[in-house]
């Protein structure tokens, strides 16, 4: 028997999947809808006075070594020490290292890196002479966290996959809804008219209202 959207079994499974997928996505759709509004109007919802926190930390000498007048930095050990002794989170950037060494002594030098996550960022500057790290963290508030999560900005690969899967399921949810309308001629016809109306309005806004 040829595949048909009007088939009872197809309709049964479309209804079940439409209901359960929509319920599974309920909070996800609400999240992206609300964060879409806050993202579109950041001046109304984002705090103009972000919370800034400063920390100071002395880095152990064992992290650094000088070999043949060249500075060697245990990068993994440094990151581990920062994560366990400082209030840091997010993804660290690559390190920028500058040093001036003469006769096995560091005359001046600095290590800098950033930590970034949804709604916040931290900058780390380490003076290689004093071994002191200055850490400045800026938190932009809950709305900034929502906005960054909506964009997948500084949110990690797992969250990026979550956005992709959620988008795929939303498309599936929409298609199963269309499948359920196909056998109902009046509802399907009305639905097509509303779809056409919405598409035309969207196109006109893009053509004539978007700079």
XYZ file of C-alpha atoms in Angstrom:
211
model
C 0.000 0.000 0.000
C 1.387 3.392 -0.984
C 2.363 5.812 1.744
C -0.320 8.401 2.441
C -0.532 11.165 5.031
C -4.242 10.364 5.351
C -3.537 6.771 6.431
C -4.960 6.062 9.911
C -1.686 4.665 11.262
C 0.257 7.644 9.892
C -2.253 9.993 11.495
C -2.113 8.104 14.790
C 1.670 8.281 15.008
C 1.731 11.891 13.803
C -0.716 12.834 16.581
C 1.281 10.985 19.237
C 4.604 12.425 18.126
C 3.141 15.911 17.762
C 1.767 15.829 21.311
C 4.796 14.311 23.040
C 7.414 16.287 21.112
C 5.514 19.510 21.794
C 5.353 18.734 25.521
C 9.041 17.820 25.604
C 9.835 21.127 23.914
C 7.396 23.257 25.925
C 9.949 24.881 28.241
C 12.582 24.971 25.481
C 10.253 26.901 23.136
C 9.293 29.279 25.966
C 12.979 29.815 26.749
C 13.905 30.673 23.163
C 10.788 32.851 22.776
C 11.454 34.880 25.943
C 15.215 35.134 25.346
C 14.455 36.178 21.763
C 12.560 39.193 23.131
C 15.305 40.103 25.609
C 17.915 39.617 22.891
C 16.023 41.897 20.523
C 15.695 44.651 23.183
C 18.951 44.461 25.154
C 18.741 48.124 26.221
C 15.533 47.373 28.129
C 16.629 44.243 29.954
C 20.434 44.177 30.243
C 21.996 45.848 33.270
C 24.071 48.969 32.578
C 26.098 48.346 35.740
C 27.578 44.845 35.523
C 28.972 43.265 38.664
C 32.761 43.384 38.702
C 34.797 41.164 41.027
C 38.556 41.325 41.527
C 40.786 38.598 42.915
C 44.492 38.380 43.608
C 46.414 35.142 43.741
C 50.064 34.152 44.056
C 51.096 31.473 41.549
C 53.571 28.801 42.797
C 57.104 28.950 41.432
C 56.806 25.303 40.351
C 54.535 26.393 37.479
C 57.436 28.229 35.837
C 60.974 27.273 34.928
C 63.827 28.862 32.983
C 65.831 26.705 30.612
C 68.583 28.112 28.394
C 67.364 31.671 29.030
C 63.875 30.710 27.918
C 60.736 30.661 30.034
C 58.821 27.404 30.252
C 55.259 27.469 31.584
C 53.333 24.413 32.751
C 50.113 25.544 31.073
C 47.916 22.656 32.221
C 49.254 23.021 35.756
C 48.545 26.763 35.685
C 44.961 26.229 34.499
C 44.410 23.572 37.170
C 45.766 25.897 39.861
C 43.570 28.789 38.709
C 40.438 26.633 38.584
C 41.023 25.219 42.072
C 42.157 28.408 43.860
C 40.202 31.165 42.124
C 36.509 31.722 41.540
C 36.698 31.065 37.807
C 34.432 29.302 35.363
C 33.942 29.212 31.632
C 36.299 28.268 28.829
C 39.902 29.550 29.008
C 41.479 31.149 25.959
C 44.989 30.537 24.711
C 47.729 32.136 26.790
C 49.688 35.173 25.656
C 53.154 35.045 27.194
C 55.750 37.812 27.198
C 59.041 37.620 29.045
C 62.409 39.378 29.128
C 65.106 37.153 30.638
C 68.713 38.029 31.297
C 71.290 35.693 32.891
C 68.582 33.297 34.054
C 66.538 36.031 35.760
C 63.196 37.429 34.640
C 63.495 41.183 34.262
C 59.869 41.591 33.254
C 57.112 39.439 31.889
C 53.409 38.777 31.823
C 50.913 36.037 31.045
C 47.377 36.972 30.018
C 44.312 34.904 29.214
C 40.528 35.118 29.297
C 37.748 32.934 30.635
C 34.405 33.312 28.878
C 30.969 31.880 29.575
C 27.303 32.850 29.156
C 26.814 36.344 30.572
C 30.292 36.817 31.995
C 33.965 36.998 31.238
C 37.142 37.025 33.292
C 40.576 38.373 32.444
C 43.711 37.015 34.082
C 47.026 38.904 34.165
C 50.031 37.278 35.808
C 53.145 39.305 36.635
C 56.018 36.889 36.092
C 58.333 38.829 38.417
C 56.061 38.841 41.477
C 54.151 35.694 40.433
C 50.962 37.545 41.348
C 47.806 36.982 39.321
C 45.208 39.723 39.013
C 41.800 38.378 38.052
C 38.891 40.598 37.064
C 35.507 38.970 36.468
C 32.538 40.816 34.981
C 29.017 39.439 35.375
C 26.334 41.033 33.204
C 23.244 39.584 34.897
C 20.668 36.862 34.347
C 19.285 38.347 31.134
C 22.769 38.389 29.592
C 23.097 34.709 30.489
C 19.786 33.967 28.714
C 20.847 35.992 25.660
C 24.177 34.210 25.338
C 22.505 30.822 25.756
C 20.012 31.767 23.036
C 22.907 32.530 20.655
C 25.029 29.611 21.850
C 27.755 32.123 22.665
C 30.544 30.846 24.940
C 28.256 27.975 25.955
C 30.282 24.916 24.932
C 29.745 22.158 22.405
C 27.140 20.259 24.428
C 24.853 23.304 24.463
C 25.520 23.842 20.738
C 24.313 20.286 20.062
C 21.299 20.931 22.307
C 20.350 23.942 20.153
C 20.740 21.897 16.950
C 18.624 19.021 18.265
C 15.981 21.420 19.616
C 15.791 23.137 16.227
C 15.397 19.790 14.461
C 12.604 18.748 16.855
C 10.813 22.077 16.342
C 10.830 21.449 12.581
C 9.529 17.920 13.230
C 6.825 19.329 15.523
C 5.707 21.740 12.783
C 5.659 19.036 10.089
C 3.613 16.618 12.210
C 1.134 19.461 12.773
C 0.799 19.867 9.007
C 0.378 16.100 8.669
C -2.540 16.199 11.116
C -4.248 18.953 9.117
C -4.048 17.214 5.725
C -7.140 14.953 6.148
C -9.236 17.907 7.374
C -9.923 19.787 4.171
C -11.466 22.904 5.707
C -8.861 23.221 8.458
C -6.032 22.481 6.028
C -7.306 25.072 3.561
C -7.636 27.670 6.316
C -4.196 26.750 7.623
C -2.669 27.257 4.161
C -4.285 30.690 3.955
C -2.812 31.695 7.334
C 0.575 30.313 6.333
C 0.477 32.329 3.110
C -0.621 35.441 5.001
C 2.191 35.097 7.545
C 4.781 34.431 4.844
C 3.687 37.442 2.777
C 3.704 39.749 5.827
C 7.195 38.525 6.750
C 8.469 39.071 3.207
C 6.942 42.567 3.006
C 8.471 43.579 6.344
C 11.860 42.348 5.131
C 11.585 44.140 1.779
C 10.198 47.468 2.956
C 10.986 47.834 6.668
C 14.461 46.364 7.087
C 17.213 48.937 6.332
